[in-house]
Structures are given as structure tokens and as C-alpha cells.
PDB file of C-alpha atoms in Angstrom:
ATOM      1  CA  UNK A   1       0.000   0.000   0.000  1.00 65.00           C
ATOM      2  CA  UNK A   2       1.547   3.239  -0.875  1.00 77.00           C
ATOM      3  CA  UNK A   3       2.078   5.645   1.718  1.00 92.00           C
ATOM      4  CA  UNK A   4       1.032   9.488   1.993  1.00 97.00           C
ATOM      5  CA  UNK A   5       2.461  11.458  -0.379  1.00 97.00           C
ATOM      6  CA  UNK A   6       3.312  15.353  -0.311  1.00 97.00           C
ATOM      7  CA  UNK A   7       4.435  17.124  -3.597  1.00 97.00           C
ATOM      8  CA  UNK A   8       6.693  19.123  -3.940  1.00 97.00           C
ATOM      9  CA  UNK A   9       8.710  18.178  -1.112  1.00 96.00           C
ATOM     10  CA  UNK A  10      10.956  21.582  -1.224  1.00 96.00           C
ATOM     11  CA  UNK A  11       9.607  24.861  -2.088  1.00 96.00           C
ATOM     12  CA  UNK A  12      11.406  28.298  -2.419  1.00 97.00           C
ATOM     13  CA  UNK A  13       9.086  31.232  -2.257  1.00 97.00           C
ATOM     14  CA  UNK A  14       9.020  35.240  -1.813  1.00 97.00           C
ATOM     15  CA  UNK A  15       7.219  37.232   0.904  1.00 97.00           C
ATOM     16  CA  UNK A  16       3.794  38.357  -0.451  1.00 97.00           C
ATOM     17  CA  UNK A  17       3.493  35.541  -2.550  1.00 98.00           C
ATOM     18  CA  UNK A  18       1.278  32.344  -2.016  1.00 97.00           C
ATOM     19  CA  UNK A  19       1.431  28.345  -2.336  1.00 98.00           C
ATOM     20  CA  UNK A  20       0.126  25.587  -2.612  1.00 98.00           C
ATOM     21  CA  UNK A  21       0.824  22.258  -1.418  1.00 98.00           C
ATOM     22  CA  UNK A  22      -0.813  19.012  -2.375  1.00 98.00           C
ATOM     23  CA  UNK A  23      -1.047  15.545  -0.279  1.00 98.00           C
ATOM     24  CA  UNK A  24      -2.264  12.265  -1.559  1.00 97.00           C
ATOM     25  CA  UNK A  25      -3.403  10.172   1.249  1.00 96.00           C
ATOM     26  CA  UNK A  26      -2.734   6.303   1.462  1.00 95.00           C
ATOM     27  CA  UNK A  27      -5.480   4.843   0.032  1.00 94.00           C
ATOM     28  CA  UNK A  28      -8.887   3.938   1.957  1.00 91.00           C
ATOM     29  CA  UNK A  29      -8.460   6.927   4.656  1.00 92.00           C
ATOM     30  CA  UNK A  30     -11.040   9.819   4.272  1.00 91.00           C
ATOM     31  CA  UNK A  31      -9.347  12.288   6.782  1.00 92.00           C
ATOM     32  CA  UNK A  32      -6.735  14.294   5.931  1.00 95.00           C
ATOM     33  CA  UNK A  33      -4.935  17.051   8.612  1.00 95.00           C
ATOM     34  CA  UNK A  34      -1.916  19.011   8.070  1.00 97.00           C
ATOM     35  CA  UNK A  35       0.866  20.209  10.533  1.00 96.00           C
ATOM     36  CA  UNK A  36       3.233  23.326  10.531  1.00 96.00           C
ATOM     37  CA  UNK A  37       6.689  22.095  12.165  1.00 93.00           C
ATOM     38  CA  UNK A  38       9.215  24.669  13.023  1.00 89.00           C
ATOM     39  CA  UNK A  39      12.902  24.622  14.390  1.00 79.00           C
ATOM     40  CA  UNK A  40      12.407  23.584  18.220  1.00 70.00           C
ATOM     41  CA  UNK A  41       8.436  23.758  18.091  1.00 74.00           C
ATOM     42  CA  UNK A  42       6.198  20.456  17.898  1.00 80.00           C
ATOM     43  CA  UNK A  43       3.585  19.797  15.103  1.00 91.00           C
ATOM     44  CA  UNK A  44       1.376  22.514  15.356  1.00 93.00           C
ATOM     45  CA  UNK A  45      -2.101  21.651  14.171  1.00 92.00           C
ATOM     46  CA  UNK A  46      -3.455  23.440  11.200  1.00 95.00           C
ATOM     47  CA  UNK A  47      -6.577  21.914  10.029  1.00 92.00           C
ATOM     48  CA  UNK A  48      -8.182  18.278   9.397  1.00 93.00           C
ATOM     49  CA  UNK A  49     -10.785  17.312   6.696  1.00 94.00           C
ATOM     50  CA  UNK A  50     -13.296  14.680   6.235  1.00 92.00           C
ATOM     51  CA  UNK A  51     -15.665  13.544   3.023  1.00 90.00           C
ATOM     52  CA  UNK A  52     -14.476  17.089   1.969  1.00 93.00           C
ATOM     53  CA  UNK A  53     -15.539  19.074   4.998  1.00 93.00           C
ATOM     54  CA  UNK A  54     -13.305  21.009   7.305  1.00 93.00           C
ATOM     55  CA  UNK A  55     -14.027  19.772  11.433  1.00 89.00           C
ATOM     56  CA  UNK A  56     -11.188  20.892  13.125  1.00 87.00           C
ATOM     57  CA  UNK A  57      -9.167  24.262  12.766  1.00 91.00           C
ATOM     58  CA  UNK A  58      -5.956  25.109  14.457  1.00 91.00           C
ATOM     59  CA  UNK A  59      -5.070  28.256  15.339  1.00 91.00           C
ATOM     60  CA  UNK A  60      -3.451  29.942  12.300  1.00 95.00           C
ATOM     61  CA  UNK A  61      -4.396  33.168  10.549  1.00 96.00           C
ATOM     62  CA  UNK A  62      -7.180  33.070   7.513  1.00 96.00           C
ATOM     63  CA  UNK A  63      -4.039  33.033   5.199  1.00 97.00           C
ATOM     64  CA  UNK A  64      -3.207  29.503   5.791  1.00 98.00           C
ATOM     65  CA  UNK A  65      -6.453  27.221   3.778  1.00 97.00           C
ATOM     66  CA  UNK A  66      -6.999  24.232   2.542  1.00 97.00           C
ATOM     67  CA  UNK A  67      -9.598  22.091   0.991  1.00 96.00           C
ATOM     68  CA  UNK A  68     -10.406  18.401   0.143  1.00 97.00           C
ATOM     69  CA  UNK A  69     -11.579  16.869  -3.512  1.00 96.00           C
ATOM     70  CA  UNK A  70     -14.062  13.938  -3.411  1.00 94.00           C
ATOM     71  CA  UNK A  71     -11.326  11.499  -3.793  1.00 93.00           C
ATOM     72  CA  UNK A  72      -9.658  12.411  -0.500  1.00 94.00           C
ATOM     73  CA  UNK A  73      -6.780  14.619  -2.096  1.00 97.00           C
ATOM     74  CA  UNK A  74      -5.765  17.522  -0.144  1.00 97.00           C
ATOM     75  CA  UNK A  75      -4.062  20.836  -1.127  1.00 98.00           C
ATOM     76  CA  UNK A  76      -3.460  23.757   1.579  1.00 98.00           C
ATOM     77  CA  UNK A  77      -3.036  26.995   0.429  1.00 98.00           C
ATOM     78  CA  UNK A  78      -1.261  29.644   1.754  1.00 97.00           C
ATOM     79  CA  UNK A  79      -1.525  33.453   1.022  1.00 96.00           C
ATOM     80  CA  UNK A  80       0.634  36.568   1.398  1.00 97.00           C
ATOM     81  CA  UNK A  81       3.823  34.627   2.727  1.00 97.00           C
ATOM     82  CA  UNK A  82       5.520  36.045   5.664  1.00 97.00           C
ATOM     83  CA  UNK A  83       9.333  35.107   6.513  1.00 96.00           C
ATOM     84  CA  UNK A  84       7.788  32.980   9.692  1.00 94.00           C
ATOM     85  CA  UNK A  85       6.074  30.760   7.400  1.00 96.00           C
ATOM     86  CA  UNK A  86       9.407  29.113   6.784  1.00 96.00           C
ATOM     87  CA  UNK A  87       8.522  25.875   8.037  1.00 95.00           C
ATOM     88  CA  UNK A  88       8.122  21.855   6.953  1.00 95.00           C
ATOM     89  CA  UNK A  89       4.359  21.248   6.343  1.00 97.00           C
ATOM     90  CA  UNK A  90       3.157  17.589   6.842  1.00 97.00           C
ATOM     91  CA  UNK A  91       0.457  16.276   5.474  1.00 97.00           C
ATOM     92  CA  UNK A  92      -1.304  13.088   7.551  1.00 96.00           C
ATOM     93  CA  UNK A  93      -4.031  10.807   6.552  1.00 95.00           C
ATOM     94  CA  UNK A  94      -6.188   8.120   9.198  1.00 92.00           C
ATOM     95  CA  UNK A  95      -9.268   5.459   8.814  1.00 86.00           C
ATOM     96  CA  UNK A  96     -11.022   7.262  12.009  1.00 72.00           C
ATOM     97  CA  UNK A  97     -11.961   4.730  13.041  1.00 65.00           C
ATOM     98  CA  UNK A  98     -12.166   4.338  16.775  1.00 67.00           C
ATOM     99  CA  UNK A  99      -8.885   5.575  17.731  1.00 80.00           C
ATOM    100  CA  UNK A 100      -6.615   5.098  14.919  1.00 87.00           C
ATOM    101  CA  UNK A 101      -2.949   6.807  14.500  1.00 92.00           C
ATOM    102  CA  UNK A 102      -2.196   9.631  11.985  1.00 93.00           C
ATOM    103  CA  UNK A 103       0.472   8.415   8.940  1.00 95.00           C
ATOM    104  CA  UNK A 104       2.749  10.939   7.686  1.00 97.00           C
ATOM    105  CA  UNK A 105       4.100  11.782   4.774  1.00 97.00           C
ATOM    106  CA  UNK A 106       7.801  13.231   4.448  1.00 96.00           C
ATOM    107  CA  UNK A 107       6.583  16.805   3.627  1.00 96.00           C
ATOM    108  CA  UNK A 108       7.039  20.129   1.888  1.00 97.00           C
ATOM    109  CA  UNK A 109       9.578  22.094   3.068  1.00 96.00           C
ATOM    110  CA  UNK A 110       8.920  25.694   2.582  1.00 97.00           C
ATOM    111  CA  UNK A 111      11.697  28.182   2.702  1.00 97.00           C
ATOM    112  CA  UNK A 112      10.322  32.253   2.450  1.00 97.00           C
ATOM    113  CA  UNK A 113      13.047  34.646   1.337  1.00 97.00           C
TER     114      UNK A 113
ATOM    115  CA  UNK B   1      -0.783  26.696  25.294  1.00 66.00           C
ATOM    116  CA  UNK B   2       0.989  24.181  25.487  1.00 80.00           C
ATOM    117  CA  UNK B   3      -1.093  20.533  25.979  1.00 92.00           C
ATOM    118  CA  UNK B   4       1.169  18.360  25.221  1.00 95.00           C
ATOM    119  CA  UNK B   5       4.915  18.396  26.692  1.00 94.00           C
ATOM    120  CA  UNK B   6       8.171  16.622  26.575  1.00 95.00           C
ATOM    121  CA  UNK B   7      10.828  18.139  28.681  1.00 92.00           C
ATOM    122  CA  UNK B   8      13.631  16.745  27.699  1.00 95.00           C
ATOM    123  CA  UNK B   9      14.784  17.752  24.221  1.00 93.00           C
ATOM    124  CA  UNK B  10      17.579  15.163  24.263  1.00 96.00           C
ATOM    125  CA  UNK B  11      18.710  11.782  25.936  1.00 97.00           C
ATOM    126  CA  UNK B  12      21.644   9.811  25.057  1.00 98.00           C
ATOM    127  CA  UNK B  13      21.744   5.914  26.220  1.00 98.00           C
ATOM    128  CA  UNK B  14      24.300   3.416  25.354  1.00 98.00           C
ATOM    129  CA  UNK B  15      23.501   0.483  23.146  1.00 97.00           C
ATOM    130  CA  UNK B  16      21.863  -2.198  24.330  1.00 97.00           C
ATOM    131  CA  UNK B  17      20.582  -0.377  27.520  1.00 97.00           C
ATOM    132  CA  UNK B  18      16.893   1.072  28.305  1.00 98.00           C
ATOM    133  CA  UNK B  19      15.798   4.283  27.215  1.00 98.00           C
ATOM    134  CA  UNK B  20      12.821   6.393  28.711  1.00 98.00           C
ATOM    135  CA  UNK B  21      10.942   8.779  27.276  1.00 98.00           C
ATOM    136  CA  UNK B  22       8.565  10.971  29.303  1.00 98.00           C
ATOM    137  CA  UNK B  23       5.848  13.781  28.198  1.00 97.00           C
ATOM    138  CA  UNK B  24       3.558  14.756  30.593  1.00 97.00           C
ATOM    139  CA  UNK B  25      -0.269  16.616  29.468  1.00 97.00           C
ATOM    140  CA  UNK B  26      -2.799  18.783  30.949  1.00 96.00           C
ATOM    141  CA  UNK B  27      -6.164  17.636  29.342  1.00 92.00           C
ATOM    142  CA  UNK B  28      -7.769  15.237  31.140  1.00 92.00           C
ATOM    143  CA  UNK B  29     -10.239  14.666  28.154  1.00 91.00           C
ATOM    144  CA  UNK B  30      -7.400  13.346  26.069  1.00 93.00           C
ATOM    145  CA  UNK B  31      -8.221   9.552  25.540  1.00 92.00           C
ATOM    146  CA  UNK B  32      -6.013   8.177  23.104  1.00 94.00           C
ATOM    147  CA  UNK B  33      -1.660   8.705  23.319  1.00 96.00           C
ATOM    148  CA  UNK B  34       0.401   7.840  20.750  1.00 96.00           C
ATOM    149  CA  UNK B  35       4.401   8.056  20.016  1.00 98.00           C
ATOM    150  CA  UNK B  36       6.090   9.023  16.872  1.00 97.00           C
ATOM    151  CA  UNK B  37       9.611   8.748  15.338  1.00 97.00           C
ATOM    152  CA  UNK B  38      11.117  11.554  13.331  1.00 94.00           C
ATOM    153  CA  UNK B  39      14.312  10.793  10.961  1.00 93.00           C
ATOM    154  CA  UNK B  40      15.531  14.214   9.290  1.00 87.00           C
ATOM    155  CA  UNK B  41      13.992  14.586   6.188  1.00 83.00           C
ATOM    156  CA  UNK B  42      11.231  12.254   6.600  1.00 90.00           C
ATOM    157  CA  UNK B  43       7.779  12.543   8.305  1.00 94.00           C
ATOM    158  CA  UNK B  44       6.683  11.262  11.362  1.00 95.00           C
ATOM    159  CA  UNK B  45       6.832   7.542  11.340  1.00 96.00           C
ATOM    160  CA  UNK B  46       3.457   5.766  13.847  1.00 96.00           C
ATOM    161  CA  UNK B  47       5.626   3.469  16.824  1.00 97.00           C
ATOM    162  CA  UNK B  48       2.817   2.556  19.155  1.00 97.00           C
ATOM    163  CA  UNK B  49      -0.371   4.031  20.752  1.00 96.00           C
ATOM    164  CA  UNK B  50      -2.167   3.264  23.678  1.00 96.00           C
ATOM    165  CA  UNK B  51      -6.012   4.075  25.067  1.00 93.00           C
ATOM    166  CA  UNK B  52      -6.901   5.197  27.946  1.00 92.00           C
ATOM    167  CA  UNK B  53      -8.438   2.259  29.496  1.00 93.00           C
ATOM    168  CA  UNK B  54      -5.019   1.066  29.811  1.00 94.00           C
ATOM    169  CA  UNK B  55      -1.685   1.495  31.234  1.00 95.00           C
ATOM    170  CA  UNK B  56       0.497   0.045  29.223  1.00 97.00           C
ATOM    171  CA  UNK B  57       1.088  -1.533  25.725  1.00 97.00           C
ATOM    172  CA  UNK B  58       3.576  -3.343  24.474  1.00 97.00           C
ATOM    173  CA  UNK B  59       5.234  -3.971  20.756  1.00 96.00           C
ATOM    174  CA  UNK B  60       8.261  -5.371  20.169  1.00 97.00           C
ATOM    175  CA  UNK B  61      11.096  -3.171  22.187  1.00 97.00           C
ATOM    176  CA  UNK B  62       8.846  -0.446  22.641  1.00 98.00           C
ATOM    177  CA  UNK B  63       6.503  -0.521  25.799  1.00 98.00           C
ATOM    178  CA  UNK B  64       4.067   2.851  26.556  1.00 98.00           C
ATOM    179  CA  UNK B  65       3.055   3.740  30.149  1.00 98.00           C
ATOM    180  CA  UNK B  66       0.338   5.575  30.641  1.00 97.00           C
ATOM    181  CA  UNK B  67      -0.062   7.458  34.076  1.00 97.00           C
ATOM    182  CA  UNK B  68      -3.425   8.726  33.981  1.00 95.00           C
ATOM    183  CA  UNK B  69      -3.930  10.175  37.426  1.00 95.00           C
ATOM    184  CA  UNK B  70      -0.219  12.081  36.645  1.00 96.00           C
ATOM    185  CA  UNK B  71      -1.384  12.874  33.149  1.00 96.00           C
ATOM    186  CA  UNK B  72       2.047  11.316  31.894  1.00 97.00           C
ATOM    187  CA  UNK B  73       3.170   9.142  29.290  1.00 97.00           C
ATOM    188  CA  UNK B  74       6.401   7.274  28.952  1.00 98.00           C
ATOM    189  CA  UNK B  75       8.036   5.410  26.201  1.00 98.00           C
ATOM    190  CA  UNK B  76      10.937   2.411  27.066  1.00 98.00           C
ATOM    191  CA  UNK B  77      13.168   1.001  24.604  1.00 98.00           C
ATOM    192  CA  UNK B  78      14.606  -1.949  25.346  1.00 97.00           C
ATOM    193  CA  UNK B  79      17.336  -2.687  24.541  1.00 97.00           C
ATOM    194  CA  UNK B  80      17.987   0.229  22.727  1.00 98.00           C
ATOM    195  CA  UNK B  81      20.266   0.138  19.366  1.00 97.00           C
ATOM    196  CA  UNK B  82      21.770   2.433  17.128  1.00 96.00           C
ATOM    197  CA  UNK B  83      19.224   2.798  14.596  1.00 96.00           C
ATOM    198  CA  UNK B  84      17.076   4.124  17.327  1.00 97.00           C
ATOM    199  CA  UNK B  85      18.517   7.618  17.237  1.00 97.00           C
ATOM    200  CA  UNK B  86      16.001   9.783  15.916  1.00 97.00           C
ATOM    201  CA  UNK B  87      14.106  12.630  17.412  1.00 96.00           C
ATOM    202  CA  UNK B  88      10.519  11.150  19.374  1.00 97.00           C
ATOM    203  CA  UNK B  89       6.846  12.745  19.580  1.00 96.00           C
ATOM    204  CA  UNK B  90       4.338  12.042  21.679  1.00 97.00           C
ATOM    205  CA  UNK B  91       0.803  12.974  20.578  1.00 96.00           C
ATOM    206  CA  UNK B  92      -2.741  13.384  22.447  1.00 95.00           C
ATOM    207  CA  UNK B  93      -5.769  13.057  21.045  1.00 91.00           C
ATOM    208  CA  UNK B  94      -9.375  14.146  22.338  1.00 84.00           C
ATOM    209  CA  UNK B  95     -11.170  11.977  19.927  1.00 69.00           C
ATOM    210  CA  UNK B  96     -12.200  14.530  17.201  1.00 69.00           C
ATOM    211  CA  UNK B  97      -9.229  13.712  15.440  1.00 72.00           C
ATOM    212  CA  UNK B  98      -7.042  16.531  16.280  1.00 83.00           C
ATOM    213  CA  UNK B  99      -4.050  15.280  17.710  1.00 90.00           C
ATOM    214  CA  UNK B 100      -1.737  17.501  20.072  1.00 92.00           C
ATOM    215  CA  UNK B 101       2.214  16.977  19.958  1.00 94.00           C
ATOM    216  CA  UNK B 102       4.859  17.767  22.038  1.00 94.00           C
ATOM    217  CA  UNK B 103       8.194  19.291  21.197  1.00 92.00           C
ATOM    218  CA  UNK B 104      10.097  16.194  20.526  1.00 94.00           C
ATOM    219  CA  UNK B 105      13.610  14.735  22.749  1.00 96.00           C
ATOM    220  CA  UNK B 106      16.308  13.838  20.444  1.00 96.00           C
ATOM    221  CA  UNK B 107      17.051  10.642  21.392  1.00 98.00           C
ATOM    222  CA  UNK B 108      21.611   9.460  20.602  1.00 98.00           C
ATOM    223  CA  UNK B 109      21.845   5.701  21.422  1.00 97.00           C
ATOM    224  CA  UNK B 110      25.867   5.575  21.422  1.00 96.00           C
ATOM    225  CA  UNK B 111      27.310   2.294  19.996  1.00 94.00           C
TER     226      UNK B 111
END
């Protein structure tokens, strides 16, 4: 079974510009979340979908979106980059079903210049 | 604020001795603990999870505690090896699928 899958896995990118980033999730699991991991933080939540609707939200500013298509692939978005936005973004997929554990992919690392 | 935290960002253990883990959290709703490894460059790779109708679980090397009147969580790896080095997250959930992770300890296991 393939694994998640995060393209591209290194981006270079401006202030004031935006991004996207896509995740293919392993195949089977309907809920998709992404992380923002910086130097010396944990994974800090962003947001989770399921059956293309957003449940949870993290607490990030409206510039950081995202959305789900009907056949689980995810893309988050991000708007009018800022220098702290540097950051690896993972993209995680799980069943949810009972309790069941997130599966990573290897991320996009985003550098802002 | 914080929920989730692991105090220790590093811990080096000689081969083929025990290494322990700790992360302690502050929601008493959370109901479902897991642990994570971390090579550079990679994602988060699942180790082993454990409910909270339990105290401990076992796979392999790897054994999780679960303290729940402390509200901590340990991880032991024994016997520890090499290939073990790699930086380790624990993770919280309150069952709406939003998982809350600690900072990570950067675990050396010296040959």
C-alpha cells in the first residue's frame, strides 16, 4: 500500500506571494490534517478534513487554507507569505476509526526569502 | 498553550541499555496517546499508541506507560540500538481527530 504522499517536497518562495501544497493520502483513509513544524516547536495543528468538509481548525491566521476533492486529495493553500512561514508542512491521513494513529508523509519544506 | 509536553529535548543511552521517554499533558479529556519517530527529512513515522483504558502496551522493544492520574506518558526502549537515534513525539488526542504533539527529545543511542 503506498504511503502518503506530499508534492513538492521543497519549495522556495518570496514574501507576499502564495502556495500551494498538495497531499495524496494512502489509500482507503477519508481524513486528511496538516501540521506546521518549526525549528524547536512540535507539530502545530493546522486543520483536518473529512468527506471534503473542514471539522477541526488550528489556530493559524485566515491566510493559511486548505480544501479536500471527493477522492480524499488535499491541497493547503497559503496566502501573502511572511518570513515565519518558513517551516516543513506535513500532510497526515487516518481510517477514524475508533482511535486510529495519523500516517505521515515526508513533507514540503517551505523556505520564504 | 501548550497541551502536550516533553521536557527533555535530548537523551543519550548506550547500546543495548533502556531508554525512557517521558511527556507529561494537561487535558484530562485526552483519551487516546500515541508516540512518533522523526528521521531528518522524513515525516513522522506511527511506533505505538495506547487508550486510555489502559496502562500500558507493548510492541516489540517499545513498551508505553500511561499514568493517567499524573497525566504522563512514557516510552521504554529496550534494549535500545543504534538505529534508534532519531528525534521522538508524543501525541494526544481528544477523539475529534485533532491530535496535540509535544516538542520532541532527540534521542543518541551511542554504539
Amino acid at each position: 500500500k503506498a504511503g502518503v504522499t506530499q508534492t513538492p517536497r521543497y519549495l522556495i518562495k518570496t514574501r507576499g506571494q502564495q502556495v500551494t501544497l498538495s497531499c495524496s493520502p494512502i489509500s482507503g483513509h477519508r481524513s486528511v490534517s496538516w501540521y506546521q513544524q518549526t525549528p524547536g516547536q512540535g507539530l502545530q495543528f493546522l486543520f483536518e478534513y473529512f468527506s471534503e468538509t473542514q471539522r477541526n481548525k488550528g489556530n493559524f491566521p485566515g491566510r493559511f487554507s486548505g480544501r479536500q476533492f471527493s477522492n480524499s486529495r488535499s491541497e493547503m493553500n497559503v496566502s501573502t507569505l511572511e518570513l515565519g512561514d518558513s517551516a516543513l508542512y506535513l500532510c497526515a491521513s487516518s481510517l477514524v476509526v475508533g482511535n486510529s494513529p495519523l500516517h505521515f508523509g515526508n513533507g514540503t519544506r517551505l523556505t520564504v526569502t | 498553550d501548550q497541551q502536550v509536553k516533553q521536557n527533555s529535548p535530548s537523551l543519550s543511552v548506550q547500546e543495548g541499555r533502556i531508554s525512557i521517554l517521558n511527556c507529561d499533558y494537561t487535558n484530562s479529556m485526552f483519551d487516546y496517546f500515541l508516540w512518533y519517530k522523526k528521521y531528518p527529512a522524513e515525516g513522522p513515522t506511527f511506533l505505538i499508541s495506547i487508550s486510555s483504558i489502559k496502562d500500558k502496551n507493548e510492541d516489540g522493544r517499545f513498551t508505553v506507560f500511561l499514568n493517567k492520574s499524573a497525566k504522563h506518558l512514557s516510552l521504554h526502549i529496550v534494549p535500545s540500538q543504534p538505529g534508534d537515534s532519531a528525534v521522538y513525539f508524543c501525541a494526544a488526542s481528544d477523539n475529534f481527530n485533532k491530535f496535540y504533539f509535544g516538542s520532541g527529545t532527540k534521542l543518541n543511542v551511542k554504539p
